[in-house]
Every structure is written in structure tokens, then in C-alpha cells.
PDB file of C-alpha atoms in Angstrom:
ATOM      1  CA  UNK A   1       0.000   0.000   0.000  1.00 47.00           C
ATOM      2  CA  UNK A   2       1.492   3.257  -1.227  1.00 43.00           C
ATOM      3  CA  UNK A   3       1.740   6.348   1.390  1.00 44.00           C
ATOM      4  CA  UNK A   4      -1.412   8.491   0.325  1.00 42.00           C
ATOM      5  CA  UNK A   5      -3.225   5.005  -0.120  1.00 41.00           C
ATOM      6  CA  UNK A   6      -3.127   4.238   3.474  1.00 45.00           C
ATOM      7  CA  UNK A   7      -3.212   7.960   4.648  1.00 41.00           C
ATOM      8  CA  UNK A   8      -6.736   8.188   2.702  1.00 40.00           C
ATOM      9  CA  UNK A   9      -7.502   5.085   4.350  1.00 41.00           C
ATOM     10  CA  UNK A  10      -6.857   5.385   7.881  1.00 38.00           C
ATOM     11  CA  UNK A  11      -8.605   9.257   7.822  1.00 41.00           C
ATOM     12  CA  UNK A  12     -11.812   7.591   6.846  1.00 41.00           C
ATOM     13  CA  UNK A  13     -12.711   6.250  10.668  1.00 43.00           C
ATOM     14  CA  UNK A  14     -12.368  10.327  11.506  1.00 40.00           C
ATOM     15  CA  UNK A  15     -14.894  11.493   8.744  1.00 42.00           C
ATOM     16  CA  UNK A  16     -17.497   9.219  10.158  1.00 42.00           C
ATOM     17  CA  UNK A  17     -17.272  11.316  13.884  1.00 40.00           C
ATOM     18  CA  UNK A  18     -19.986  13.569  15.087  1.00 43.00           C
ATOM     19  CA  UNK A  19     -18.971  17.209  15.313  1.00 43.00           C
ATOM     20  CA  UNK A  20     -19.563  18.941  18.907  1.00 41.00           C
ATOM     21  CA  UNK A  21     -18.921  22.181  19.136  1.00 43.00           C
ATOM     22  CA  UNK A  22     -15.214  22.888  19.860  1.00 47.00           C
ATOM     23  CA  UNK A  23     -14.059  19.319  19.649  1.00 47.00           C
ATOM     24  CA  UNK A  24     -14.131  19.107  15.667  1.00 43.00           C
ATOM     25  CA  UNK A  25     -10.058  20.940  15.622  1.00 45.00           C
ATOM     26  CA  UNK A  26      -8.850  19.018  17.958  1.00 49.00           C
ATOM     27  CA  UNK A  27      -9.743  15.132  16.636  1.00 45.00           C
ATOM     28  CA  UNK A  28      -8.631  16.508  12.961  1.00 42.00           C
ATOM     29  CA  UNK A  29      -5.459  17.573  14.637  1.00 51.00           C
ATOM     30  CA  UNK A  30      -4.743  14.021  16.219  1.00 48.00           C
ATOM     31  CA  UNK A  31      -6.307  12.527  12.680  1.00 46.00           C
ATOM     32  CA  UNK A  32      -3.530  14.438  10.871  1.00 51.00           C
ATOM     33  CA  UNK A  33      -0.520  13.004  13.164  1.00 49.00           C
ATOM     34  CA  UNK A  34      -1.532  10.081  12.960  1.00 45.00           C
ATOM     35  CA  UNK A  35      -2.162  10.152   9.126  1.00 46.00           C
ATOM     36  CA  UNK A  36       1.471  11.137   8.845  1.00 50.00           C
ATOM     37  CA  UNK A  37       2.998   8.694  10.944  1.00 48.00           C
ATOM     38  CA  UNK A  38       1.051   6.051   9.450  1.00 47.00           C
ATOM     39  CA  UNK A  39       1.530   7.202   6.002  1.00 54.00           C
ATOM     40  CA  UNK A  40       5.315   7.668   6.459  1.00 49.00           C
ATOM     41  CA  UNK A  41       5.848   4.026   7.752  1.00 49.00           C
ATOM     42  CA  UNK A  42       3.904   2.575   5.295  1.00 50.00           C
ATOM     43  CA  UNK A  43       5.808   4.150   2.298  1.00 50.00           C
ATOM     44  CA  UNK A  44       9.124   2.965   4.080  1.00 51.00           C
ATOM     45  CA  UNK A  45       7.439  -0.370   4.407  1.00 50.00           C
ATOM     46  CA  UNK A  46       9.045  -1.980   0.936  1.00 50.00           C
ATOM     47  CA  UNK A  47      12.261  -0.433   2.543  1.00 52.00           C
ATOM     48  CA  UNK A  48      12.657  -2.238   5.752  1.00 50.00           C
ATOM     49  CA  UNK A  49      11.046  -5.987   4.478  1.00 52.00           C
ATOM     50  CA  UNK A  50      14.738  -6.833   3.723  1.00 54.00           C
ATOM     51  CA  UNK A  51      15.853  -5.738   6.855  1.00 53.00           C
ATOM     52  CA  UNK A  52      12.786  -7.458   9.069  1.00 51.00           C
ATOM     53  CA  UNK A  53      13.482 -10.663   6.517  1.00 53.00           C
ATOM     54  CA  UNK A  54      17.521 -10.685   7.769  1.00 57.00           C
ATOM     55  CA  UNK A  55      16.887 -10.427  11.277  1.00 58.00           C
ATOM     56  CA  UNK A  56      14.098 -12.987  11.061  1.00 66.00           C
ATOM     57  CA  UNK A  57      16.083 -15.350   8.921  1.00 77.00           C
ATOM     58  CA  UNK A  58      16.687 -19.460   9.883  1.00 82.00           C
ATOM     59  CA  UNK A  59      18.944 -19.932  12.709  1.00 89.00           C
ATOM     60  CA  UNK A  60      20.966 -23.343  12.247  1.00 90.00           C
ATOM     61  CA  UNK A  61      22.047 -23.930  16.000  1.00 90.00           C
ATOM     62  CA  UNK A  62      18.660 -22.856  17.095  1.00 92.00           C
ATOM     63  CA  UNK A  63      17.404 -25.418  14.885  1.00 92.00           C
ATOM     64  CA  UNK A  64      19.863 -27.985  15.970  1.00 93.00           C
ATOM     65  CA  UNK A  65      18.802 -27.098  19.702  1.00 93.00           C
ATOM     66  CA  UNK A  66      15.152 -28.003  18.939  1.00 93.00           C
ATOM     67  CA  UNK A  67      15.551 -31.009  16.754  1.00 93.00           C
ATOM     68  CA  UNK A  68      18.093 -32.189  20.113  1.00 94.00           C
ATOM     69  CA  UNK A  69      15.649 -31.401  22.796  1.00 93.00           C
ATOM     70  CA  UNK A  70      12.460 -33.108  21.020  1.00 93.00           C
ATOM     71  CA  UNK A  71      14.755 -35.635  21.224  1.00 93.00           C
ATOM     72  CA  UNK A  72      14.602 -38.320  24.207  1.00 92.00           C
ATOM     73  CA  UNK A  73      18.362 -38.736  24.409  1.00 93.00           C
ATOM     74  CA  UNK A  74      18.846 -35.163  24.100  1.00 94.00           C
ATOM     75  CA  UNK A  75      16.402 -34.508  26.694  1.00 95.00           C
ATOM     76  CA  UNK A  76      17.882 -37.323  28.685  1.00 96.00           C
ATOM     77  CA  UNK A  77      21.686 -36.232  28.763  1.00 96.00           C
ATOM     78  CA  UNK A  78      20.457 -32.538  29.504  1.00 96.00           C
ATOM     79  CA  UNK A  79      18.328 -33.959  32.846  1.00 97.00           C
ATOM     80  CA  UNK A  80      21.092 -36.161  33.607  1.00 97.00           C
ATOM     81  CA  UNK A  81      23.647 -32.958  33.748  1.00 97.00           C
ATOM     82  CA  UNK A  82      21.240 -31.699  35.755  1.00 97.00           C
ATOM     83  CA  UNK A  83      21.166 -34.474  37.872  1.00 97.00           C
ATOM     84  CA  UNK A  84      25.045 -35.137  39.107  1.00 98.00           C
ATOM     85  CA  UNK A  85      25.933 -31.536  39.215  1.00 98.00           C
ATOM     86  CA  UNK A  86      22.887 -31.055  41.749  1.00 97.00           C
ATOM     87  CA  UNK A  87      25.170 -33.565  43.838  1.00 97.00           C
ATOM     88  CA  UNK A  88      28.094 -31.613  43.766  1.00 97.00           C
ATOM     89  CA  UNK A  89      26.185 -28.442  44.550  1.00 97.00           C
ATOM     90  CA  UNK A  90      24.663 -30.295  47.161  1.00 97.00           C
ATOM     91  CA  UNK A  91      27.724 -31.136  48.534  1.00 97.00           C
ATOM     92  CA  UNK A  92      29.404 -27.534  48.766  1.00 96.00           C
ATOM     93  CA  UNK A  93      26.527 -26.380  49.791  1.00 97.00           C
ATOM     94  CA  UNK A  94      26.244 -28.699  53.249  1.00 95.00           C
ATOM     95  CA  UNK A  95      30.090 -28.402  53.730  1.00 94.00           C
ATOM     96  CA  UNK A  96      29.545 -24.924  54.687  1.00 93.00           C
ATOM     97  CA  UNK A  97      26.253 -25.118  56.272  1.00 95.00           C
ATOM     98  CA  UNK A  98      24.911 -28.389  57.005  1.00 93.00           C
ATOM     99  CA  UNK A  99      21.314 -26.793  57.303  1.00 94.00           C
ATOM    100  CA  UNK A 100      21.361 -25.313  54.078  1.00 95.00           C
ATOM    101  CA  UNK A 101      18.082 -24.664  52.700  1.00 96.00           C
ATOM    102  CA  UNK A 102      19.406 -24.138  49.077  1.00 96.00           C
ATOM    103  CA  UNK A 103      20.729 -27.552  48.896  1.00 96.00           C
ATOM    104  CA  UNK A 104      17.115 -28.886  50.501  1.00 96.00           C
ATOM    105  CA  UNK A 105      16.073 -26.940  47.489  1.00 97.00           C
ATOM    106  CA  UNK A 106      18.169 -28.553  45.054  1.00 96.00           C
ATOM    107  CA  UNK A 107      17.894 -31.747  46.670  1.00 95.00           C
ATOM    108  CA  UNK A 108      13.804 -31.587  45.287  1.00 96.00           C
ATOM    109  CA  UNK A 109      15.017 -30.562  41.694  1.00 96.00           C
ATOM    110  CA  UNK A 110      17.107 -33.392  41.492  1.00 95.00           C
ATOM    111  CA  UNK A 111      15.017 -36.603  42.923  1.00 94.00           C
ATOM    112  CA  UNK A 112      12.294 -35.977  40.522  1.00 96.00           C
ATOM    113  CA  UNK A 113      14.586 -35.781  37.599  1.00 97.00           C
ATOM    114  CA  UNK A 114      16.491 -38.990  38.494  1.00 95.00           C
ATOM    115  CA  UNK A 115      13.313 -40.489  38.891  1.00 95.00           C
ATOM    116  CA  UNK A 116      12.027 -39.218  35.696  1.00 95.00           C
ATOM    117  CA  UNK A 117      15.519 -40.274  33.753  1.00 96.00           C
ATOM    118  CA  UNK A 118      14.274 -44.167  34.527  1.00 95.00           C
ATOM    119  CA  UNK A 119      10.903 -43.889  33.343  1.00 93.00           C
ATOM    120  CA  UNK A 120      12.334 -42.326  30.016  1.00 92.00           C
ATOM    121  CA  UNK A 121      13.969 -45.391  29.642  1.00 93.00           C
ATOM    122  CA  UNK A 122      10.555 -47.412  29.770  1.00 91.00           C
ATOM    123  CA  UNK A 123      10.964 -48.231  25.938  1.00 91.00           C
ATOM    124  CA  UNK A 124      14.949 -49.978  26.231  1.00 92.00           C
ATOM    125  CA  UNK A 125      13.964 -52.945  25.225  1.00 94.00           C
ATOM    126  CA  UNK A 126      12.924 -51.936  21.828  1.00 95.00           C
ATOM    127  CA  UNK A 127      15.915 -50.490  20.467  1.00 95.00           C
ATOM    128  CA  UNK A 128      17.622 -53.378  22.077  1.00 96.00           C
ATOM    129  CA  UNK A 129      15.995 -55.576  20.085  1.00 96.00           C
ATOM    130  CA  UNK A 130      16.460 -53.738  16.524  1.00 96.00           C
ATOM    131  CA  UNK A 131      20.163 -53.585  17.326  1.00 96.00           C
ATOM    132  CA  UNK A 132      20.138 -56.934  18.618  1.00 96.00           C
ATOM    133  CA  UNK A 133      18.675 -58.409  15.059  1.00 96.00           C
ATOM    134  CA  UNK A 134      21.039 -55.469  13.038  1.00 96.00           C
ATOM    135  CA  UNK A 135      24.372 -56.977  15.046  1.00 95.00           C
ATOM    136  CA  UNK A 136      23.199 -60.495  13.927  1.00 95.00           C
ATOM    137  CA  UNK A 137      22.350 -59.564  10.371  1.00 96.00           C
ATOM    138  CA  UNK A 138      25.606 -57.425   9.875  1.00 95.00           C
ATOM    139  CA  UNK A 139      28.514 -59.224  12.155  1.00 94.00           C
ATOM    140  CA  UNK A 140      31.220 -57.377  13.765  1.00 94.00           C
ATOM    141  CA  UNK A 141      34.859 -57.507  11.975  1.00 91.00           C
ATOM    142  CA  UNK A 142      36.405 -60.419  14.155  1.00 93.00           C
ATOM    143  CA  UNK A 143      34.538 -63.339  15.997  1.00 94.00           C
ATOM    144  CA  UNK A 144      35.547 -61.850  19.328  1.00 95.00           C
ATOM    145  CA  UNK A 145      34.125 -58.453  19.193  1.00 96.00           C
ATOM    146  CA  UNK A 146      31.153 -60.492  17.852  1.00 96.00           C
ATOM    147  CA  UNK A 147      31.184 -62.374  21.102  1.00 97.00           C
ATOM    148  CA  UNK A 148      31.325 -59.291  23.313  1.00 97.00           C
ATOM    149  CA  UNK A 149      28.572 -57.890  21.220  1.00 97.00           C
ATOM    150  CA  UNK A 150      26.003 -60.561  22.223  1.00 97.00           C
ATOM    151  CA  UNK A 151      27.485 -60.424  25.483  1.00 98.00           C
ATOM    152  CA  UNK A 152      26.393 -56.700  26.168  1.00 98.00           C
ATOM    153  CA  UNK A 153      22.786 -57.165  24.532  1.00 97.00           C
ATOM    154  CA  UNK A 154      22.492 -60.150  26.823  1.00 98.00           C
ATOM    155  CA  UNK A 155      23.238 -58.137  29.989  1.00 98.00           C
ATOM    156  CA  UNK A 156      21.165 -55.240  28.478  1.00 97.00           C
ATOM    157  CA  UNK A 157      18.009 -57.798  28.242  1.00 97.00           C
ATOM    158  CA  UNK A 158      18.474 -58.721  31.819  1.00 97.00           C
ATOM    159  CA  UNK A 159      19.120 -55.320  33.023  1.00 97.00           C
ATOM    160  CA  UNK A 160      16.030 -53.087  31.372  1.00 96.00           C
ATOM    161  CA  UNK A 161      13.219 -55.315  32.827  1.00 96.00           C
ATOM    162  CA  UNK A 162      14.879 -55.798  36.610  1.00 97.00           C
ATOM    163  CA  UNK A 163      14.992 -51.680  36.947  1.00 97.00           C
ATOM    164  CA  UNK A 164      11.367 -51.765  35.185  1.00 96.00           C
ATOM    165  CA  UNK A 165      10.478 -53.658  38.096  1.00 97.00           C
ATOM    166  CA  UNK A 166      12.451 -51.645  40.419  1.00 97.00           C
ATOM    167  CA  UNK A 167      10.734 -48.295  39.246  1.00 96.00           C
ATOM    168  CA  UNK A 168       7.349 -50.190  39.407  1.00 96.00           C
ATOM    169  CA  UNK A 169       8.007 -51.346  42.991  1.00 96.00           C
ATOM    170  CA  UNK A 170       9.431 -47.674  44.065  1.00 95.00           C
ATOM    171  CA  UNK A 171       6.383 -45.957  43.100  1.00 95.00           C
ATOM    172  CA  UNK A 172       3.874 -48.920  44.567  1.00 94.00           C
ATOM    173  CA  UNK A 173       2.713 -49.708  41.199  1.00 96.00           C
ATOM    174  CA  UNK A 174       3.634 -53.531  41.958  1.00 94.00           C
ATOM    175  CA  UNK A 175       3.124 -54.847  45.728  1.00 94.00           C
ATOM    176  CA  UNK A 176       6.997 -55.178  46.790  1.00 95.00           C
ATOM    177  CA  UNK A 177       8.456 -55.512  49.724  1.00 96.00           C
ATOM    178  CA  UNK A 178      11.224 -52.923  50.264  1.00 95.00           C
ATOM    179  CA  UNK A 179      14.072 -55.797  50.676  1.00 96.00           C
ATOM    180  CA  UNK A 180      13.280 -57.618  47.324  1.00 97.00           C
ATOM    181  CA  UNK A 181      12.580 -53.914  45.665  1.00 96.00           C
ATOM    182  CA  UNK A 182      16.202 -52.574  46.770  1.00 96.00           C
ATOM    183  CA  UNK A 183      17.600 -56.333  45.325  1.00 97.00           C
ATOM    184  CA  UNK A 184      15.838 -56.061  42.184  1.00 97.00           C
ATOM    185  CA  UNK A 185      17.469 -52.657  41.728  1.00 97.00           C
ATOM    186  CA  UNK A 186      21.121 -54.245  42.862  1.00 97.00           C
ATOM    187  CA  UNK A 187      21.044 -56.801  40.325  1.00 98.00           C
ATOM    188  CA  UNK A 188      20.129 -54.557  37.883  1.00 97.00           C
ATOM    189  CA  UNK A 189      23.358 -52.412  38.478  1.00 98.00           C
ATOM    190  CA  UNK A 190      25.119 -55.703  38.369  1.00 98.00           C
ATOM    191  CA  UNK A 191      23.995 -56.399  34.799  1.00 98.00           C
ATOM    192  CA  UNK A 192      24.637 -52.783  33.805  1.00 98.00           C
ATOM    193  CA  UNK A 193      28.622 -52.790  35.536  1.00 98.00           C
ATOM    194  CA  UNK A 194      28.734 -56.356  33.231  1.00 98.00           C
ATOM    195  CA  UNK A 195      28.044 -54.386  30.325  1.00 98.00           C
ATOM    196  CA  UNK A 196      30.459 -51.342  31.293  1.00 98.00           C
ATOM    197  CA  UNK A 197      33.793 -54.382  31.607  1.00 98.00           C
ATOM    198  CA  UNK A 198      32.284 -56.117  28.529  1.00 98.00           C
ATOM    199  CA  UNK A 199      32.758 -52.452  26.682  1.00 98.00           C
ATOM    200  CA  UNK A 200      35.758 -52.128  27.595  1.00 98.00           C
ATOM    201  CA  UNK A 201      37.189 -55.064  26.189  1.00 98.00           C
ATOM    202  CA  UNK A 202      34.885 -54.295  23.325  1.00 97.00           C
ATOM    203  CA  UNK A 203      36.993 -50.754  22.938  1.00 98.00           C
ATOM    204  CA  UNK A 204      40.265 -52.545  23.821  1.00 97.00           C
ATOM    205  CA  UNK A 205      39.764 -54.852  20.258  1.00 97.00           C
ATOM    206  CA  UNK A 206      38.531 -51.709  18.258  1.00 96.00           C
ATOM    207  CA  UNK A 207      41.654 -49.928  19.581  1.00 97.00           C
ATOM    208  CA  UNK A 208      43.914 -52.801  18.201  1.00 96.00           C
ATOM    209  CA  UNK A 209      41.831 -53.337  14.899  1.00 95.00           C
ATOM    210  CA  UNK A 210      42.140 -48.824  13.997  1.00 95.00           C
ATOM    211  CA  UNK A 211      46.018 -48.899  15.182  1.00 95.00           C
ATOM    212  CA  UNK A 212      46.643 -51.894  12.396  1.00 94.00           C
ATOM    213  CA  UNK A 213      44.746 -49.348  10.521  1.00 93.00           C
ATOM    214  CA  UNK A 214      46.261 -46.131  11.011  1.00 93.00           C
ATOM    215  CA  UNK A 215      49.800 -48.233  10.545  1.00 92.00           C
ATOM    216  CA  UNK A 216      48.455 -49.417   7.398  1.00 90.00           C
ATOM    217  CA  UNK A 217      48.193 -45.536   6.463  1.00 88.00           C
ATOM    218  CA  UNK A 218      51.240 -44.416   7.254  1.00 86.00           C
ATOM    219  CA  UNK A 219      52.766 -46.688   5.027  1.00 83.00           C
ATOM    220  CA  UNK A 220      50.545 -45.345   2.744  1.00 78.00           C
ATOM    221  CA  UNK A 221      52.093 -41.867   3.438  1.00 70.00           C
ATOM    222  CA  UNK A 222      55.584 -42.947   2.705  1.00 65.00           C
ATOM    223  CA  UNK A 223      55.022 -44.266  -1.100  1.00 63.00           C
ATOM    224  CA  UNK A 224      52.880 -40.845  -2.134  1.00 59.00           C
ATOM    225  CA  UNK A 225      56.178 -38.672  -2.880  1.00 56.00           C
ATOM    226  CA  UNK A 226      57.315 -41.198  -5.411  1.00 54.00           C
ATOM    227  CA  UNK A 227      53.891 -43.260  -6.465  1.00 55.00           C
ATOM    228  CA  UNK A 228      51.952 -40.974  -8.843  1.00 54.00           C
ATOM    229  CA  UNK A 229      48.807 -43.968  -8.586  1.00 54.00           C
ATOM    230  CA  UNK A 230      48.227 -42.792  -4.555  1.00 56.00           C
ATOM    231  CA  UNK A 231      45.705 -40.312  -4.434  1.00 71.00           C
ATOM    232  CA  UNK A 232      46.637 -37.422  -2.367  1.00 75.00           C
ATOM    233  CA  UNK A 233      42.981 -36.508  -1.912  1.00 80.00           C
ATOM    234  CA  UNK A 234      41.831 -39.700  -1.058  1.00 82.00           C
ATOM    235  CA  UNK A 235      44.833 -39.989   1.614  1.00 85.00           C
ATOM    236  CA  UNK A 236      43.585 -37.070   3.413  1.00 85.00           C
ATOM    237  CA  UNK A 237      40.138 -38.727   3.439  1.00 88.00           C
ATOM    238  CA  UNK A 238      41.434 -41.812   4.867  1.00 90.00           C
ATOM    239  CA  UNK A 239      43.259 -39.726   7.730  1.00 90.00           C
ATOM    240  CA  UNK A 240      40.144 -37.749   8.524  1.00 93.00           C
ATOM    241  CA  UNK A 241      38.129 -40.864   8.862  1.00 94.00           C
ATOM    242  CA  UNK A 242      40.355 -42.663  11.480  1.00 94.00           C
ATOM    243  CA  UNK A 243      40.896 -39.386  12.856  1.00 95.00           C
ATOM    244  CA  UNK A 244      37.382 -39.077  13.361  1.00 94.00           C
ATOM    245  CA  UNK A 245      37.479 -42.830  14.807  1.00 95.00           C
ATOM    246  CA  UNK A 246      40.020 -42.330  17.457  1.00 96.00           C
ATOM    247  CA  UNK A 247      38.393 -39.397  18.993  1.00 96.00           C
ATOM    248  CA  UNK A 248      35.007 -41.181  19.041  1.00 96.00           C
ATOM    249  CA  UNK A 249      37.054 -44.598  20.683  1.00 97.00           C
ATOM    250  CA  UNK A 250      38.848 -41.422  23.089  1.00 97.00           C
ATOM    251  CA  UNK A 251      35.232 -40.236  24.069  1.00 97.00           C
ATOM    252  CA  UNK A 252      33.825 -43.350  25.031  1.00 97.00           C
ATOM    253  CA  UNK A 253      36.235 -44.585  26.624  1.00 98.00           C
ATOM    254  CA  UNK A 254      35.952 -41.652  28.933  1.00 98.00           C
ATOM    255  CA  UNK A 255      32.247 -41.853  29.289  1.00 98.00           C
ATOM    256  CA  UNK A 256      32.495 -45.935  29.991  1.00 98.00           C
ATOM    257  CA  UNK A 257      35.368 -44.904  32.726  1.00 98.00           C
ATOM    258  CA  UNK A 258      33.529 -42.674  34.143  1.00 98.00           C
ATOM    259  CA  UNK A 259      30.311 -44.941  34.756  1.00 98.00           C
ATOM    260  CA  UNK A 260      32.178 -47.938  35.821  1.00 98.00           C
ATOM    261  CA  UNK A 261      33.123 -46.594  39.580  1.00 98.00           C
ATOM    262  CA  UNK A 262      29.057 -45.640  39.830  1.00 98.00           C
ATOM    263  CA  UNK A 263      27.807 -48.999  38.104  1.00 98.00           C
ATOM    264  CA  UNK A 264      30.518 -50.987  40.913  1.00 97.00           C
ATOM    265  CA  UNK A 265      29.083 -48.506  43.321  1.00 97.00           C
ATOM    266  CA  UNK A 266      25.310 -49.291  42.921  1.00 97.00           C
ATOM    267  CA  UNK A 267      26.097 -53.186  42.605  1.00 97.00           C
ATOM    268  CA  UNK A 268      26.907 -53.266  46.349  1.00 96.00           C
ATOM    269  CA  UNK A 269      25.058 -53.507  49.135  1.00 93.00           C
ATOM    270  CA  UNK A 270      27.093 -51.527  51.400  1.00 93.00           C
ATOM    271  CA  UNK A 271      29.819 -48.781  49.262  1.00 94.00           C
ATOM    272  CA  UNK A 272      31.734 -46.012  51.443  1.00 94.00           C
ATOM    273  CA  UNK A 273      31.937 -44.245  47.829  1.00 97.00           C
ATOM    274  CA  UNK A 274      31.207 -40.914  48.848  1.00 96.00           C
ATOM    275  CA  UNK A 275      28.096 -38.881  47.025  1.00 95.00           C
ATOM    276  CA  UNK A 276      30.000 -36.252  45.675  1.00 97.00           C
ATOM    277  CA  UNK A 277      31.882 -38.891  43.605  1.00 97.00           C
ATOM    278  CA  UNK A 278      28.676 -39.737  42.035  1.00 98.00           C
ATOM    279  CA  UNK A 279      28.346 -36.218  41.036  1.00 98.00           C
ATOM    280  CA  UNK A 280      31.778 -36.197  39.546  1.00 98.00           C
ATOM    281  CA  UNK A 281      31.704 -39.402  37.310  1.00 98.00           C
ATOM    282  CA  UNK A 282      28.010 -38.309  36.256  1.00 98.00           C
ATOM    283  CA  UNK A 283      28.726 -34.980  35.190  1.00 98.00           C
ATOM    284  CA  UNK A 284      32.036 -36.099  33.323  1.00 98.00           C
ATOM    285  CA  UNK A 285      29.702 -39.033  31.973  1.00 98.00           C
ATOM    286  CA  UNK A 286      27.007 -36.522  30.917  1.00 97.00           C
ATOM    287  CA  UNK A 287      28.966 -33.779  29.463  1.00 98.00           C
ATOM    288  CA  UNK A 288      30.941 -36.215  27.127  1.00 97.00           C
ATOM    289  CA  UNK A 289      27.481 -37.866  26.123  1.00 97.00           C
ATOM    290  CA  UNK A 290      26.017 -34.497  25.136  1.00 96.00           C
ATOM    291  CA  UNK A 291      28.939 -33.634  23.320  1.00 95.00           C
ATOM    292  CA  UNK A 292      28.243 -37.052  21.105  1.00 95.00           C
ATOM    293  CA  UNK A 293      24.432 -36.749  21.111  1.00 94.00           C
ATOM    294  CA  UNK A 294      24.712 -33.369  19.997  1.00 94.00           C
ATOM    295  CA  UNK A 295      27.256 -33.778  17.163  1.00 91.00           C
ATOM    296  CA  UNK A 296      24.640 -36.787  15.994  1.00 89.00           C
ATOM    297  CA  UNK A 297      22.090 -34.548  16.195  1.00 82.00           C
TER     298      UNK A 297
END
């Protein structure tokens, strides 16, 4: 709409008011401001779309963020950073004052996200299952990470439904009595610190298998100054890629070390492992899994 368009416009509603006496100036005075401003912004209007347009443009990360936290493992590695660095908090907070009504504070935050971070995990089983049938269908590279494959996904089967039950006995969903409640949730640990050894022998063979690899490339490396058939290009490819591979092996091999002291921790009935420890391992354990989770996202 051009200027004089919408100034002709917008002084029609002021035509249509009665006239009392003295009043008539003054509305035809605030008609004509008005008229102006309105007629001077629309004119700039086709100016400033551009503008509006580049401010208002698609924001990549804040896309990423969204497509991460619809997510249930992005939602789950944010709550669980939540979750261990509320123990730590908790714990500087009581050091200095053991009455601290902060940490009580925090303390509420951080039970009902633990809690929820177990019922997210209602639906284990089913990925279990898909990767379960995918690992048989497409075998690992040697029999023996093969073996410690099935391994895991057996102590994976036996661990979702024990803390199913757990949860279900916690929240008096199934009649349990406290003693076999607390053992149901022991054993459950005890499957998931089997896993945590079992992937580490799992990373200890994929270590071996990309440093046969990567020796394999340096070779490789040697013969391009002389060998005009080696592809330069394709070299630097190959580098990237088991560059790429060792940092993922270096990252969860940190995240498995740092859940193995909790998993050994949880598997006993009696541990002196003190509760800020828990919030140490967790938090390294989370922030490492949110770095992967959001790089895959």
C-alpha cells in the first residue's frame, strides 16, 4: 500500500465522527498526526522488508537445539547434567552449612529428575531388540568383538526389565516388599557394571583393529612422494576418517570410565563411595554424552 493510499484510508474512521462544538479541531489535529505517521511508515514499508526478513532469517544452531531437545536422548543427557551436578552443589553447599536450605532446594530438583531419567527409559527394550537383530544380520569384523557384542545385549536384556520392576516397585505400582525392591534394583546395576567391563574389552579390540589401521596408512604416506597412482585426496580422506574414529574410541572410553566406579558402586550392598563422587563421574559421563548426542544430532 502506497503512502497516500493508506493515509486516505486510515482518515476515513475520523470522517465518520460527530462534530460537537469545539471538539471538531482538535480530533482533525490528532487525525492528521496520525495520518502522517502512518503514512510515512507505510511508504518505508518496501524499505525495511529486507531488513525485518535478515533479522528474522533461519537460525541453524537454534534449529539444531530443537531437533536435540524433542529428542529423548537429548532430553535425557540434559536432565542427567542436571542431575550429578545437583550432587556436587549439594555437597558444597552442606560443607559450609549443614542446614542449608538451598541444597534442601536442590535436593527436590534433582530426585524428581532422576526419577524421571528411569521412566524415560521405559521403551529400552525396543531399540535393544532392533540392534540386537542389526548386530546379527551385519557381524562385527572379528569373531571376538562379535562375542562381546552378544554379550552386552544379553546383559542389556536382563538389566532393562529388573529396573522396570524396580521403578514399578518404588512408586507402589507392583506390591513389593522394600528388601526384594532394593535387590531387584542391585542386580540390575550388576547387569549394567557387566556391560560397562564387557565395553571395555569391546573398545580394547577396536583400539587394536584402527592402530593396524592407522599403521596401514602411514605406510601409505611414505610411497605418495614417489607413487603418482596414490591419491593425495583420497589420503587425506582416509586420515580424517580414522581421525574421526580415534576421537570417538577417546570419548567413550571416557564416558564408559567414568560410569564404571558408579555402576561398581550401585552393585553393592554396602559402598563407602562418597556422594559427591557420584556427582563427579556423572557430570564427566554426561557432558561427554552431550557432546556425542549433539554432534549426531
Amino acid at each position: 500500500m502506497k503512502g497516500y493510499e493508506c493515509s486516505l484510508f486510515i482518515l476515513m474512521p475520523f470522517q465518520a465522527f460527530p462534530t460537537y462544538g469545539g471538539t471538531v479541531m482538535h480530533r482533525l489535529e490528532i487525525a492528521g498526526l496520525v495520518v502522517w505517521f502512518l503514512g510515512l511508515t507505510c511508504s518505508h514499508r518496501g524499505n525495511s522488508t529486507n531488513d525485518d526478513m535478515q533479522v528474522l532469517k533461519p537460525n541453524p544452531t537454534l534449529d539444531k537445539l530443537c531437533r536435540f531437545l524433542n529428542s529423548v536422548r537429548g532430553t535425557d543427557k540434559v536432565l542427567m547434567l542436571v542431575q550429578y551436578v545437583s550432587k556436587i552443589l549439594m555437597w558444597h553447599l552442606k560443607r559450609k552449612d549443614p542446614s542449608s536450605t538451598l541444597a534442601t532446594r536442590i535436593l527436590n530438583l534433582a530426585g524428581p529428575v532422576a526419577d524421571f531419567r528411569i521412566l524415560l527409559r521405559y521403551y529400552g527394550l525396543i531399540p535393544l531388540l532392533q540392534w540386537t537383530a542389526y548386530s546379527e544380520q551385519n557381524p562385527a569384523p572379528t569373531r571376538k568383538l562379535q562375542l562381546l557384542g552378544r554379550l552386552q545385549n544379553l546383559s542389556n536384556f536382563c538389566y532393562y526389565p529388573l529396573e522396570h520392576a524396580y521403578w514399578l516397585g518404588l512408586h507402589d505400582v507392583i506390591p513389593m516388599k522394600p528388601e526384594t525392591r532394593d535387590k531387584i534394583g542391585i542386580w540390575s546395576c550388576r547387569f549394567w557394571a557387566a556391560y560397562v567391563v564387557l565395553y571395555f574389552a569391546q573398545l580394547w579390540e577396536e583400539h587394536k583393529e584402527l592402530a593396524v589401521r592407522e599403521r596401514a596408512l602411514a605406510k601409505k604416506k611414505l610411497k605418495v612422494g614417489g607413487d603418482k597412482d596414490v591419491d593425495a585426496k583420497e589420503l587425506a580422506v582416509e586420515r580424517q576418517a580414522l581421525k574421526n574414529e580415534r576421537k570417538g574410541l577417546l570419548v567413550n572410553t571416557i564416558i564408559n570410565a567414568a560410569y564404571f566406579p558408579l555402576t561398581v558402586h550401585w552393585s553393592l550392598e554396602t559402598s563407602s563411595f562418597p556422594d559427591v563422587g557420584v556427582g563427579i563421574c556423572g557430570t564427566i559421563a554426561a557432558i561427554a554424552q552431550l557432546y556425542t548426542a549433539w554432534k549426531s544430532s
